[in-house]
């Protein structure tokens, strides 16, 4: 039982599949994926063996940040469908045993949201306090040194009122002021609206960033060698994000989630570089049930680096709390590119490890076919925040799902041009891989079936085992896992009397597992001693 007495959640040992809706399946031939397209793909997801789906933002938005600039928290983007379509999706998913999670964006709204339109009408407006406003500095410039995600000042001047407003992302994404009690009340109602409609929970965007320093103090310089998780534009986000008051928000939301039967899930985008800070978002079992582990995502693809993060994660999580493991999402390079340089052997090894670690596994659409990033030409890029980055920035990992090898990858009907280019589809598509026992897709399906049978409904025990250099060996529940992160054959002691699953197609062999090929991973059972 957890701290609130609800027992294991459905997400314990489960696999959640992230769908970037605009890129999943286009049902109406306009070049954009939509909710009806998701419904059409539910049988595939049930066949694959996932337990739930997380939908990228479905709420109305001007799409400056493709849904992460919300203009109405209680609706559905008209390009994606209707509220009735979303209700039908929840119903049809439920018929197949699948839960549906939505994306919730509580750190900021769109500048087109009615709250901000009213706030901008003047200092005395009813919603002025919903956002972070500040007077200019003595020199007339921004109130402090905070930077937004593009590297520009995180403040935009509003000439009508003579004040600046804060935006940690684009200027069209003004930050909400969580010091204002009305913002808390609004989001409590938003949660209840969707939970009442059968939504199983939320992935919470920028969960680490809700509160800002009340005194608006300057962010200090980031430590030397800082990376994505420890700084922004050379500054550590000590005051512009990562404030401790956010924990009270999640305690309130957890109480709302637990008031439903079954309890709803809160999965946080906890973009922090310190595992202790990530673990703190679980509170005492009374805050977020799941927190994304970015130190794991950005670790080197080596046995030592990954196993080290896993060991530290399990050591710092509060007792009984559930880890979550993922390696790709809509904001970063796909792991078959970032970790594996397109090598399917390495991609299958990554999948094997991700699916056998204790807790929840989040699979990004296309990971199951080892889909790689697509180099989006400059003239076809859609993401304003990263369009100037090499290879297309975030667009590279948001391209249409590869259903087949046709010019549109089977993503859209008729001759519509997909909203982003599909890239090379030969071999890495569902039609080519489904039914092929040597394919990554069939391996992933077998892996998820084994995971559900062995780990479903539980947070399995984990114990790292001694291994040769470059090999990560561990026991997960009743399974033994050995993963060779090297270019060499590796000898092993006999692991088990029989092999359950190997990343190497056609490698099933009787007798003990005594060696691993380069970049091969295996799952086996431990020897069981006979008793008199």
Coordinates of C-alpha atoms in Angstrom, one line a residue, residues 51-418:
X51 CA -1.4 -0.8 -21.3
X52 CA -2.0 2.9 -21.8
X53 CA -1.5 5.8 -24.2
X54 CA -0.3 9.4 -23.5
X55 CA -1.6 11.9 -26.0
X56 CA 0.5 15.0 -26.8
X57 CA -1.6 18.2 -26.3
X58 CA -5.1 17.9 -27.6
X59 CA -6.5 21.2 -26.3
X60 CA -7.2 24.3 -28.5
X61 CA -4.1 26.2 -29.3
X62 CA -2.8 28.7 -31.9
X63 CA 0.1 26.2 -32.3
X64 CA 3.0 28.5 -31.8
X65 CA 4.3 25.6 -29.8
X66 CA 2.1 22.9 -31.3
X67 CA -0.4 22.6 -28.4
X68 CA 1.9 23.5 -25.6
X69 CA 0.4 27.0 -25.8
X70 CA -3.1 26.3 -24.6
X71 CA -6.0 28.7 -25.3
X72 CA -8.7 26.6 -23.7
X73 CA -8.1 23.9 -21.1
X74 CA -11.6 22.4 -21.4
X75 CA -11.8 21.7 -25.1
X76 CA -10.3 19.9 -28.1
X77 CA -8.2 21.4 -30.9
X78 CA -10.6 21.6 -33.9
X79 CA -7.8 20.3 -36.2
X80 CA -7.6 17.2 -34.0
X81 CA -11.3 16.5 -33.6
X82 CA -14.0 17.2 -31.2
X83 CA -14.8 16.6 -27.5
X84 CA -17.1 13.8 -28.7
X85 CA -14.1 12.3 -30.6
X86 CA -12.1 12.3 -27.4
X87 CA -14.9 10.7 -25.5
X88 CA -15.1 8.0 -28.1
X89 CA -11.4 7.5 -28.0
X90 CA -11.5 6.9 -24.2
X91 CA -14.4 4.5 -24.7
X92 CA -12.8 2.6 -27.5
X93 CA -9.5 2.4 -25.7
X94 CA -11.2 1.1 -22.6
X95 CA -12.8 -1.7 -24.6
X96 CA -9.3 -2.8 -25.4
X97 CA -8.0 -2.5 -21.9
X98 CA -6.1 0.8 -22.6
X99 CA -5.9 3.8 -20.3
X100 CA -5.8 7.3 -21.8
X101 CA -3.5 10.1 -20.4
X102 CA -3.7 13.7 -21.6
X103 CA -1.0 16.3 -21.6
X104 CA -1.6 19.2 -19.1
X105 CA 0.3 22.5 -19.4
X106 CA 0.1 24.3 -16.1
X107 CA 3.2 26.5 -16.3
X108 CA 1.9 28.8 -19.0
X109 CA -0.9 29.5 -21.3
X110 CA -1.1 30.8 -24.8
X111 CA -1.2 34.6 -25.2
X112 CA -4.5 33.9 -27.0
X113 CA -6.1 32.4 -23.8
X114 CA -9.0 34.6 -22.6
X115 CA -7.3 34.9 -19.2
X116 CA -4.3 36.6 -20.8
X117 CA -6.4 38.7 -23.1
X118 CA -8.2 40.1 -20.1
X119 CA -4.9 40.4 -18.1
X120 CA -3.4 42.5 -20.9
X121 CA -6.3 44.9 -20.8
X122 CA -4.9 46.7 -17.8
X123 CA -3.5 46.4 -14.3
X124 CA -6.9 46.4 -12.8
X125 CA -8.3 43.5 -14.9
X126 CA -9.8 40.5 -13.2
X127 CA -7.1 38.1 -14.5
X128 CA -4.1 40.4 -14.2
X129 CA -2.8 38.4 -11.2
X130 CA -3.0 35.1 -13.1
X131 CA 0.3 36.0 -14.8
X132 CA 3.7 37.3 -13.7
X133 CA 4.1 41.0 -14.3
X134 CA 6.9 43.3 -13.2
X135 CA 8.1 46.9 -13.5
X136 CA 11.1 47.6 -15.7
X137 CA 14.6 47.7 -14.1
X138 CA 16.1 51.0 -13.3
X139 CA 17.5 51.2 -16.9
X140 CA 14.1 50.5 -18.4
X141 CA 15.1 46.9 -19.3
X142 CA 13.8 43.6 -18.2
X143 CA 13.3 43.1 -14.4
X144 CA 16.1 40.5 -14.1
X145 CA 18.5 38.3 -16.0
X146 CA 16.2 35.3 -16.6
X147 CA 16.3 33.8 -20.1
X148 CA 13.7 31.9 -22.0
X149 CA 14.1 28.6 -23.9
X150 CA 15.4 30.3 -27.0
X151 CA 18.2 32.2 -25.0
X152 CA 16.4 35.5 -25.3
X153 CA 15.3 37.5 -22.2
X154 CA 12.3 35.8 -20.6
X155 CA 10.4 39.1 -20.4
X156 CA 8.3 41.0 -23.0
X157 CA 7.4 44.6 -22.5
X158 CA 3.7 45.5 -22.6
X159 CA 3.6 49.1 -23.7
X160 CA 0.0 49.7 -22.7
X161 CA 0.7 49.1 -19.0
X162 CA 4.4 49.9 -18.8
X163 CA 5.2 46.5 -17.3
X164 CA 6.9 43.3 -18.5
X165 CA 5.3 39.9 -18.5
X166 CA 7.3 36.6 -17.9
X167 CA 7.6 33.8 -20.4
X168 CA 10.0 30.9 -19.8
X169 CA 9.3 29.8 -23.4
X170 CA 8.1 31.8 -26.4
X171 CA 6.7 35.3 -25.9
X172 CA 3.3 33.9 -26.9
X173 CA 3.5 31.5 -23.8
X174 CA 3.1 33.8 -20.8
X175 CA 3.9 32.1 -17.5
X176 CA 1.1 31.7 -15.0
X177 CA 1.4 33.1 -11.5
X178 CA 1.0 30.2 -9.1
X179 CA 1.2 32.6 -6.1
X180 CA -2.3 33.6 -7.0
X181 CA -5.0 31.4 -5.3
X182 CA -7.4 31.7 -8.3
X183 CA -4.9 29.8 -10.5
X184 CA -5.0 26.9 -8.0
X185 CA -8.8 26.9 -8.1
X186 CA -8.9 27.0 -11.9
X187 CA -6.6 24.0 -12.3
X188 CA -8.5 22.0 -9.7
X189 CA -11.6 22.4 -11.8
X190 CA -9.6 21.5 -15.0
X191 CA -8.5 18.2 -13.4
X192 CA -12.0 17.3 -12.3
X193 CA -13.5 18.2 -15.7
X194 CA -11.2 15.6 -17.5
X195 CA -11.2 13.0 -14.7
X196 CA -15.0 13.1 -14.8
X197 CA -14.8 12.2 -18.5
X198 CA -12.8 9.1 -17.8
X199 CA -9.3 10.4 -18.5
X200 CA -6.9 8.2 -16.5
X201 CA -4.4 10.9 -15.7
X202 CA -2.1 13.6 -16.9
X203 CA 1.5 14.0 -18.1
X204 CA 2.3 17.3 -16.5
X205 CA 4.4 19.7 -18.6
X206 CA 7.2 21.6 -16.9
X207 CA 6.2 20.1 -13.5
X208 CA 9.4 21.5 -12.0
X209 CA 8.7 25.1 -13.0
X210 CA 5.4 26.3 -11.7
X211 CA 6.5 28.7 -9.0
X212 CA 8.9 31.5 -9.6
X213 CA 10.9 33.4 -6.9
X214 CA 8.5 36.0 -5.4
X215 CA 11.3 38.6 -5.3
X216 CA 12.4 37.9 -8.9
X217 CA 16.0 37.5 -8.0
X218 CA 18.6 37.0 -10.7
X219 CA 19.5 33.4 -11.6
X220 CA 23.1 32.7 -10.7
X221 CA 25.7 31.4 -13.2
X222 CA 25.4 27.7 -14.0
X223 CA 28.2 25.4 -12.8
X224 CA 31.1 24.8 -15.2
X225 CA 30.3 22.2 -17.8
X226 CA 26.6 22.7 -17.3
X227 CA 24.3 20.9 -19.7
X228 CA 20.6 20.8 -20.6
X229 CA 19.6 19.6 -17.1
X230 CA 21.6 22.1 -15.1
X231 CA 21.4 25.4 -16.8
X232 CA 19.9 27.7 -19.5
X233 CA 22.0 30.2 -21.4
X234 CA 24.8 29.9 -18.8
X235 CA 22.4 30.4 -15.9
X236 CA 21.2 28.0 -13.3
X237 CA 17.4 28.1 -13.0
X238 CA 17.4 28.6 -9.3
X239 CA 14.8 31.4 -9.2
X240 CA 13.1 31.2 -12.6
X241 CA 12.0 27.6 -11.9
X242 CA 12.6 24.8 -9.4
X243 CA 11.0 26.6 -6.4
X244 CA 9.9 24.4 -3.5
X245 CA 6.3 25.8 -3.4
X246 CA 5.4 23.6 -6.4
X247 CA 5.2 20.6 -4.1
X248 CA 2.1 21.9 -2.4
X249 CA 0.3 22.0 -5.8
X250 CA 1.0 18.4 -6.4
X251 CA -0.2 17.4 -3.0
X252 CA -3.4 19.1 -3.7
X253 CA -3.7 17.4 -7.1
X254 CA -2.8 14.0 -5.7
X255 CA -5.8 14.4 -3.3
X256 CA -8.0 15.1 -6.2
X257 CA -6.6 12.2 -8.2
X258 CA -7.1 9.8 -5.2
X259 CA -10.7 10.9 -4.8
X260 CA -11.6 9.0 -8.0
X261 CA -12.0 5.2 -8.3
X262 CA -9.6 4.0 -9.7
X263 CA -7.2 6.7 -8.7
X264 CA -5.9 8.9 -11.5
X265 CA -2.3 9.2 -12.5
X266 CA 0.0 12.2 -12.2
X267 CA 3.2 11.8 -14.3
X268 CA 5.6 14.8 -14.1
X269 CA 8.0 16.2 -16.6
X270 CA 10.6 16.8 -13.9
X271 CA 13.3 18.3 -16.0
X272 CA 16.0 18.2 -13.3
X273 CA 19.6 17.0 -13.3
X274 CA 19.7 15.9 -9.7
X275 CA 18.0 12.5 -8.8
X276 CA 17.3 13.6 -5.2
X277 CA 15.3 16.6 -6.6
X278 CA 13.5 14.3 -9.0
X279 CA 12.6 11.9 -6.1
X280 CA 11.4 14.8 -4.0
X281 CA 8.4 15.2 -6.4
X282 CA 7.1 12.0 -5.0
X283 CA 6.8 13.6 -1.6
X284 CA 6.0 11.1 1.0
X285 CA 3.9 9.1 -1.5
X286 CA 1.5 12.1 -1.6
X287 CA 2.6 14.0 -4.7
X288 CA 3.3 12.7 -8.2
X289 CA 3.1 9.0 -8.7
X290 CA 5.6 9.0 -11.5
X291 CA 8.5 11.4 -12.4
X292 CA 10.5 11.4 -15.7
X293 CA 14.1 10.5 -15.1
X294 CA 16.1 12.8 -17.4
X295 CA 19.5 11.9 -16.0
X296 CA 18.8 8.4 -17.3
X297 CA 17.6 9.7 -20.7
X298 CA 20.8 11.8 -21.2
X299 CA 23.2 9.2 -19.8
X300 CA 25.8 7.7 -22.1
X301 CA 24.7 4.5 -23.8
X302 CA 27.1 2.3 -21.7
X303 CA 26.6 -0.3 -19.1
X304 CA 28.3 1.7 -16.5
X305 CA 26.5 4.9 -17.1
X306 CA 23.0 3.5 -17.3
X307 CA 23.3 1.0 -14.5
X308 CA 24.8 3.8 -12.3
X309 CA 21.8 6.0 -12.8
X310 CA 19.4 3.1 -12.2
X311 CA 21.2 2.2 -8.9
X312 CA 21.1 5.8 -7.7
X313 CA 17.5 6.3 -8.7
X314 CA 16.3 3.2 -6.8
X315 CA 18.4 4.3 -3.8
X316 CA 16.8 7.8 -3.6
X317 CA 13.2 7.1 -4.4
X318 CA 11.0 6.9 -1.3
X319 CA 10.1 3.3 -0.3
X320 CA 7.2 1.9 -2.4
X321 CA 7.4 4.6 -5.1
X322 CA 7.4 3.6 -8.7
X323 CA 10.3 4.6 -11.1
X324 CA 9.6 5.4 -14.8
X325 CA 11.9 4.7 -17.6
X326 CA 11.9 6.2 -21.1
X327 CA 14.5 7.2 -23.7
X328 CA 12.6 9.2 -26.3
X329 CA 10.0 11.9 -26.5
X330 CA 8.8 14.8 -28.5
X331 CA 11.4 17.2 -27.1
X332 CA 14.6 15.3 -27.8
X333 CA 16.3 13.1 -30.3
X334 CA 14.9 9.6 -30.7
X335 CA 17.0 7.0 -28.8
X336 CA 17.7 4.9 -32.0
X337 CA 19.5 7.9 -33.3
X338 CA 20.9 9.5 -30.1
X339 CA 22.0 6.3 -28.4
X340 CA 22.3 3.8 -31.2
X341 CA 23.3 5.8 -34.3
X342 CA 20.6 3.9 -36.2
X343 CA 22.0 0.4 -35.3
X344 CA 19.0 -1.9 -34.7
X345 CA 21.0 -4.3 -32.6
X346 CA 21.6 -1.4 -30.2
X347 CA 18.0 -0.3 -30.4
X348 CA 16.8 -3.8 -29.4
X349 CA 19.3 -3.8 -26.5
X350 CA 17.9 -0.5 -25.3
X351 CA 14.3 -1.8 -25.5
X352 CA 15.3 -4.9 -23.6
X353 CA 16.8 -2.9 -20.7
X354 CA 14.0 -0.3 -20.6
X355 CA 11.3 -3.0 -20.5
X356 CA 12.9 -5.1 -17.7
X357 CA 13.7 -2.4 -15.2
X358 CA 11.3 -2.1 -12.3
X359 CA 8.4 0.4 -12.6
X360 CA 6.7 2.0 -15.6
X361 CA 8.0 1.9 -19.2
X362 CA 7.1 4.8 -21.5
X363 CA 7.5 4.0 -25.2
X364 CA 7.5 6.8 -27.8
X365 CA 5.7 6.2 -31.0
X366 CA 8.0 4.6 -33.6
X367 CA 10.5 3.3 -31.0
X368 CA 9.0 -0.2 -31.5
X369 CA 10.3 -0.2 -35.1
X370 CA 13.6 1.6 -34.3
X371 CA 12.4 4.7 -36.1
X372 CA 15.1 7.3 -36.3
X373 CA 15.3 11.1 -36.5
X374 CA 14.5 12.7 -39.8
X375 CA 16.7 15.6 -41.0
X376 CA 14.0 18.1 -41.8
X377 CA 15.0 20.7 -44.4
X378 CA 15.0 24.3 -43.3
X379 CA 12.0 25.2 -45.5
X380 CA 9.8 22.5 -43.9
X381 CA 10.5 23.0 -40.2
X382 CA 7.5 23.8 -38.0
X383 CA 8.9 24.2 -34.5
X384 CA 9.6 27.9 -33.9
X385 CA 11.6 27.2 -30.7
X386 CA 14.3 25.0 -32.3
X387 CA 14.0 25.7 -36.1
X388 CA 17.5 27.1 -36.3
X389 CA 19.2 24.0 -34.7
X390 CA 21.1 21.5 -36.9
X391 CA 19.0 18.7 -38.4
X392 CA 15.6 20.4 -37.7
X393 CA 15.6 20.6 -33.9
X394 CA 12.6 19.0 -32.2
X395 CA 10.9 18.4 -35.6
X396 CA 13.4 15.7 -36.3
X397 CA 11.7 13.5 -33.7
X398 CA 8.1 14.5 -34.5
X399 CA 7.8 13.2 -38.1
X400 CA 4.9 11.0 -39.2
X401 CA 4.7 7.4 -38.0
X402 CA 6.0 4.9 -40.5
X403 CA 3.1 2.6 -41.2
X404 CA 4.4 1.4 -44.6
X405 CA 6.9 2.3 -47.3
X406 CA 4.6 4.5 -49.4
X407 CA 5.6 8.2 -50.0
X408 CA 3.4 9.3 -47.1
X409 CA 4.5 6.3 -44.9
X410 CA 0.9 5.3 -44.7
X411 CA 0.3 8.2 -42.4
X412 CA -2.3 10.1 -44.5
X413 CA -5.1 9.3 -46.9
X414 CA -5.1 10.3 -50.6
X415 CA -2.4 12.5 -51.9
X416 CA -2.1 14.9 -48.9
X417 CA 1.3 16.2 -48.0
X418 CA 2.2 15.3 -44.4

